[in-house]
Amino acid sequence: MDDLREIYERIKFLRNKGVKMKDIAVSTGYAPSVLSALFTTVMPEYFKNLDKGQPESEALDNALVWVNNVSKKKLLGSLDSMKASLFEMEAVPQAKAESTTCRYPDAIGRNMKNSVSLSSGISGAYMSYSMSSSSDAMKIEPYLIVPSEAGDYVEVVHNNAYGSTHHGFALMNGLNHVYIIFNENRPPQLALFNICLKIPMFDCPPFLRGLYTCFDYNHNPIARRILFVKSSDSVSREDFLKMKGCQKRYDELDDTEKLYYDYTCGKGDAVRMRDVPTPKMTVADLVAEKKLLEE
């Protein structure tokens, strides 16, 4: 099934050239939602499963469980025609987008491109340290901050402590802060995981400090302190993906890690929210919530 990788690379090429997914879908005979599911979910999962050593058929079966609108039989039966139609399709330049009433998406797009030239001092591989939500431990997780392969934005890759890899992007407001944004869930569900790191007035700083917000295991918002310690100025993507995140209890930490624990995992280093069941929803609920969280 080498055709799947060629199809994936061709779709990525066409999209980078500005061809819309719905136009690509028309040429293949697939509905846009189905082709999008194949491109964004099934194919990456299939390649990941192959890298784990799974046989091709098993790797594809395990990738297809993530979606409910793709048939394995139809997919395998259409690979030849899909590949042929994709390589016959012309890569037309992206048309200039019409202006909208909301200027923020355009501004973010410009910032993504401008951030590439500003990110050289912070590019590299990092180990992050922060409080765990699931246990009385510290999370230790690798991050990679590099220009994207096309050089049009700053890509951030995150290997979390639970074995998942997330791909996000970074925005920079000049040389003061870097904002890192991920979606922890699979599209179209949105569960943003955001980090704001302070950039010190230091050439190629050895560590970055900041705060990040996400959801805890009850889907309540939480903000935590986080520390990024640089492990390498340059590392290949293949080597980075071999780096694993983990959780460590205090008695498992070395002397340096204990200092990181003291900085990130104290009682005051997380701000939480909880829903308190109530039939009335009065100000008393706020008092009860605060008391509950302080216990």
Coordinates of C-alpha atoms in Angstrom, one line a residue:
M1 CA 0.0 0.0 0.0
D2 CA 2.8 2.4 -0.9
D3 CA 0.2 4.2 -2.9
L4 CA -1.2 5.7 0.3
R5 CA 2.0 7.5 1.1
E6 CA 2.2 8.9 -2.5
I7 CA -1.4 10.0 -2.3
Y8 CA -0.8 11.7 1.1
E9 CA 2.2 13.5 -0.2
R10 CA 0.4 14.6 -3.4
I11 CA -2.5 16.0 -1.4
K12 CA -0.1 17.8 0.9
F13 CA 1.6 19.3 -2.1
L14 CA -1.6 20.5 -3.7
R15 CA -2.8 22.1 -0.5
N16 CA 0.5 23.8 0.0
K17 CA 0.0 25.2 -3.5
G18 CA -3.3 26.7 -2.5
V19 CA -5.7 24.1 -3.9
K20 CA -8.8 23.7 -1.7
M21 CA -9.7 20.4 -0.2
K22 CA -13.1 20.5 -1.7
D23 CA -11.6 20.9 -5.2
I24 CA -9.2 18.0 -4.5
A25 CA -12.1 15.9 -3.4
V26 CA -14.1 16.5 -6.6
S27 CA -11.2 15.2 -8.7
T28 CA -11.0 11.9 -6.6
G29 CA -14.8 11.3 -6.4
Y30 CA -14.8 11.4 -2.6
A31 CA -16.9 13.8 -0.5
P32 CA -14.8 16.6 1.0
S33 CA -15.4 15.4 4.5
V34 CA -14.3 11.8 3.7
L35 CA -11.1 12.9 1.9
S36 CA -10.4 15.3 4.8
A37 CA -10.8 12.5 7.3
L38 CA -8.4 10.3 5.2
F39 CA -5.8 13.0 4.9
T40 CA -5.8 14.4 8.5
T41 CA -6.5 11.3 10.5
V42 CA -6.4 7.9 8.7
M43 CA -3.2 8.3 6.7
P44 CA -1.1 9.8 9.5
E45 CA -2.3 7.1 11.9
Y46 CA -1.6 4.4 9.3
F47 CA 2.0 5.7 8.9
K48 CA 2.5 5.9 12.6
N49 CA 1.2 2.3 13.0
L50 CA 3.6 1.1 10.3
D51 CA 6.5 2.8 12.2
K52 CA 5.4 0.8 15.3
G53 CA 6.0 -2.4 13.3
Q54 CA 2.3 -3.3 12.6
P55 CA 1.6 -5.2 9.3
E56 CA 0.0 -3.1 6.6
S57 CA -3.5 -4.5 6.9
E58 CA -3.5 -4.3 10.7
A59 CA -2.1 -0.8 10.6
L60 CA -4.8 0.4 8.2
D61 CA -7.6 -1.3 10.3
N62 CA -6.3 0.4 13.4
A63 CA -6.2 3.8 11.6
L64 CA -9.7 3.5 10.3
V65 CA -11.2 3.0 13.8
W66 CA -10.7 6.8 14.3
V67 CA -13.3 7.7 11.7
N68 CA -16.7 6.4 10.9
N69 CA -17.2 7.7 7.3
V70 CA -14.4 5.7 5.5
S71 CA -14.8 2.1 4.1
K72 CA -11.7 0.0 3.9
K73 CA -13.0 -1.8 0.9
K74 CA -13.8 1.3 -1.0
L75 CA -10.5 2.9 -0.1
L76 CA -8.4 0.0 -1.3
G77 CA -10.5 -0.3 -4.4
S78 CA -10.1 3.3 -5.3
L79 CA -6.3 3.8 -4.7
D80 CA -5.3 3.5 -8.4
S81 CA -7.9 5.9 -9.7
M82 CA -7.4 8.4 -6.8
K83 CA -3.6 8.5 -7.4
A84 CA -4.1 9.0 -11.1
S85 CA -6.6 11.8 -10.7
L86 CA -4.4 13.6 -8.1
F87 CA -1.3 13.5 -10.3
E88 CA -3.3 14.8 -13.2
M89 CA -4.6 17.7 -11.2
E90 CA -2.9 21.1 -11.8
A91 CA -1.5 22.9 -8.8
V92 CA -3.0 26.4 -9.2
P93 CA -1.7 29.4 -7.1
Q94 CA -3.9 30.3 -4.2
A95 CA -6.3 33.1 -4.9
K96 CA -6.2 36.1 -2.7
A97 CA -8.7 35.7 0.1
E98 CA -11.5 38.1 0.3
S99 CA -11.4 40.5 3.2
T100 CA -13.8 39.6 6.1
T101 CA -15.3 41.6 8.8
C102 CA -13.1 39.8 11.3
R103 CA -9.5 40.9 10.9
Y104 CA -8.0 38.6 13.5
P105 CA -7.6 35.4 11.3
D106 CA -5.6 37.5 8.7
A107 CA -3.5 39.1 11.4
I108 CA -2.7 35.7 12.9
G109 CA -1.8 34.4 9.5
R110 CA 0.7 37.2 9.0
N111 CA 2.1 36.8 12.5
M112 CA 2.7 33.0 11.8
K113 CA 4.9 34.0 8.8
N114 CA 6.7 36.8 10.6
S115 CA 7.4 34.6 13.6
V116 CA 9.7 32.4 11.5
S117 CA 12.4 35.1 11.3
L118 CA 12.0 35.9 15.0
S119 CA 12.3 32.3 16.3
S120 CA 16.0 31.5 15.7
G121 CA 17.0 32.3 19.3
I122 CA 14.5 29.9 20.8
S123 CA 14.4 27.1 18.2
G124 CA 15.4 23.7 19.3
A125 CA 14.4 20.8 21.5
Y126 CA 13.2 21.3 25.1
M127 CA 12.2 19.2 28.0
S128 CA 9.2 20.7 29.8
Y129 CA 8.4 20.4 33.5
S130 CA 4.9 20.9 35.0
M131 CA 2.4 19.5 37.5
S132 CA 0.5 16.3 36.6
S133 CA -3.3 16.3 36.7
S134 CA -3.5 12.5 37.2
S135 CA -1.2 12.0 40.1
D136 CA 1.1 13.6 42.7
A137 CA 4.0 13.7 40.2
M138 CA 5.8 16.0 37.8
K139 CA 5.2 15.7 34.1
I140 CA 8.4 15.7 32.0
E141 CA 7.6 16.1 28.3
P142 CA 9.7 16.9 25.1
Y143 CA 8.9 19.9 22.8
L144 CA 10.4 20.7 19.5
I145 CA 10.2 24.4 18.2
V146 CA 11.3 24.7 14.6
P147 CA 10.4 26.4 11.3
S148 CA 7.9 24.2 9.4
E149 CA 9.2 22.3 6.4
A150 CA 7.8 24.9 4.0
G151 CA 9.2 27.7 6.2
D152 CA 5.9 29.5 6.4
Y153 CA 5.3 29.2 10.2
V154 CA 6.9 28.0 13.4
E155 CA 5.9 24.4 14.1
V156 CA 5.8 23.0 17.6
V157 CA 5.7 19.3 18.3
H158 CA 4.8 17.9 21.7
N159 CA 5.3 14.3 22.9
N160 CA 3.1 14.0 26.0
A161 CA 3.5 11.8 29.0
Y162 CA 0.8 9.5 27.8
G163 CA 2.3 8.5 24.5
S164 CA 0.6 10.9 22.1
T165 CA 2.2 13.4 19.8
H166 CA 0.6 16.8 19.1
H167 CA 1.5 19.3 16.3
G168 CA 0.8 23.0 16.9
F169 CA 2.2 26.4 16.0
A170 CA 3.9 29.3 17.7
L171 CA 3.1 33.1 17.5
M172 CA 5.6 35.8 18.7
N173 CA 4.8 39.3 19.8
G174 CA 8.2 40.6 18.8
L175 CA 10.9 39.3 21.2
N176 CA 9.0 39.4 24.5
H177 CA 6.7 36.3 24.5
V178 CA 6.0 33.2 22.4
Y179 CA 2.5 31.7 22.3
I180 CA 2.2 28.0 21.6
I181 CA -1.2 26.6 20.5
F182 CA -2.3 23.0 20.1
N183 CA -5.6 21.2 19.7
E184 CA -5.5 18.1 21.9
N185 CA -8.6 16.5 20.3
R186 CA -9.1 15.4 16.8
P187 CA -10.9 17.8 14.5
P188 CA -13.6 19.0 14.4
Q189 CA -13.7 18.8 18.3
L190 CA -11.8 21.7 19.8
A191 CA -9.8 21.5 23.1
L192 CA -7.1 24.1 22.9
F193 CA -3.9 23.7 24.9
N194 CA -2.1 27.1 25.1
I195 CA 1.2 28.0 26.5
C196 CA 2.6 31.5 26.9
L197 CA 6.4 31.7 27.5
K198 CA 8.3 34.7 28.6
I199 CA 11.4 35.3 26.4
P200 CA 14.3 36.7 28.5
M201 CA 16.7 39.4 27.2
F202 CA 19.3 36.7 26.6
D203 CA 20.8 35.3 23.4
C204 CA 19.7 31.7 23.0
P205 CA 18.2 31.3 26.5
P206 CA 18.8 27.9 28.2
F207 CA 15.3 27.8 29.6
L208 CA 11.9 29.5 29.2
R209 CA 9.3 30.1 31.9
G210 CA 5.6 30.5 31.4
L211 CA 2.0 29.5 32.0
Y212 CA -0.3 27.1 30.1
T213 CA -4.0 26.5 30.1
C214 CA -5.8 23.3 29.2
F215 CA -8.6 21.0 30.4
D216 CA -8.2 18.6 33.3
Y217 CA -9.7 15.1 33.2
N218 CA -13.1 16.4 34.1
H219 CA -13.0 18.9 31.3
N220 CA -12.7 21.9 33.6
P221 CA -10.2 24.6 32.7
I222 CA -6.9 24.7 34.5
A223 CA -3.8 27.0 34.4
R224 CA -0.3 25.8 35.5
R225 CA 3.2 27.0 35.7
I226 CA 5.6 25.4 33.2
L227 CA 9.3 25.4 32.6
F228 CA 11.0 24.7 29.3
V229 CA 14.7 23.6 29.6
K230 CA 16.6 23.4 26.3
S231 CA 18.2 20.0 25.5
S232 CA 19.5 20.7 22.0
D233 CA 19.7 23.6 19.6
S234 CA 19.2 21.2 16.6
V235 CA 17.6 17.8 16.4
S236 CA 16.1 15.8 13.5
R237 CA 12.4 15.2 13.6
E238 CA 13.0 11.4 13.6
D239 CA 15.3 11.6 16.6
F240 CA 12.8 13.9 18.4
L241 CA 9.9 11.6 17.9
K242 CA 11.9 8.9 19.7
M243 CA 12.0 11.1 22.8
K244 CA 9.3 10.1 25.3
G245 CA 7.4 12.0 28.0
C246 CA 6.8 10.6 31.4
Q247 CA 5.7 11.3 35.0
K248 CA 8.0 11.1 38.0
R249 CA 7.1 11.1 41.7
Y250 CA 9.3 13.3 43.9
D251 CA 11.3 10.3 45.3
E252 CA 12.3 9.4 41.7
L253 CA 13.8 12.8 40.8
D254 CA 17.4 13.7 40.7
D255 CA 18.7 16.8 42.4
T256 CA 18.2 19.1 39.4
E257 CA 14.7 17.7 38.7
K258 CA 13.7 18.4 42.4
L259 CA 14.5 22.0 41.8
Y260 CA 12.2 22.0 38.8
Y261 CA 9.6 20.3 40.9
D262 CA 9.8 22.9 43.6
Y263 CA 9.3 25.6 40.9
T264 CA 6.4 24.1 39.1
C265 CA 4.5 21.7 41.3
G266 CA 3.7 23.7 44.5
K267 CA 0.2 24.2 45.8
G268 CA 0.1 27.7 44.4
D269 CA 1.3 26.7 40.9
A270 CA -2.1 25.7 39.5
V271 CA -5.3 27.6 39.2
R272 CA -8.4 25.3 38.9
M273 CA -12.1 25.5 38.4
R274 CA -14.9 23.0 39.3
D275 CA -18.6 22.7 38.8
V276 CA -20.4 22.5 42.1
P277 CA -23.8 20.8 41.8
T278 CA -26.5 23.3 42.9
P279 CA -30.3 23.8 42.3
K280 CA -30.1 27.5 42.9
M281 CA -26.7 28.8 41.6
T282 CA -26.0 31.5 44.1
V283 CA -22.9 33.4 45.3
A284 CA -22.7 30.7 48.0
D285 CA -21.6 28.3 45.3
L286 CA -18.5 30.4 44.6
V287 CA -17.5 30.2 48.3
A288 CA -18.1 26.4 48.2
E289 CA -16.0 26.0 45.1
K290 CA -13.1 27.9 46.5
K291 CA -13.2 26.0 49.7
L292 CA -13.4 22.7 47.9
L293 CA -10.3 23.5 45.7
E294 CA -8.3 24.6 48.7
E295 CA -8.7 21.3 50.5

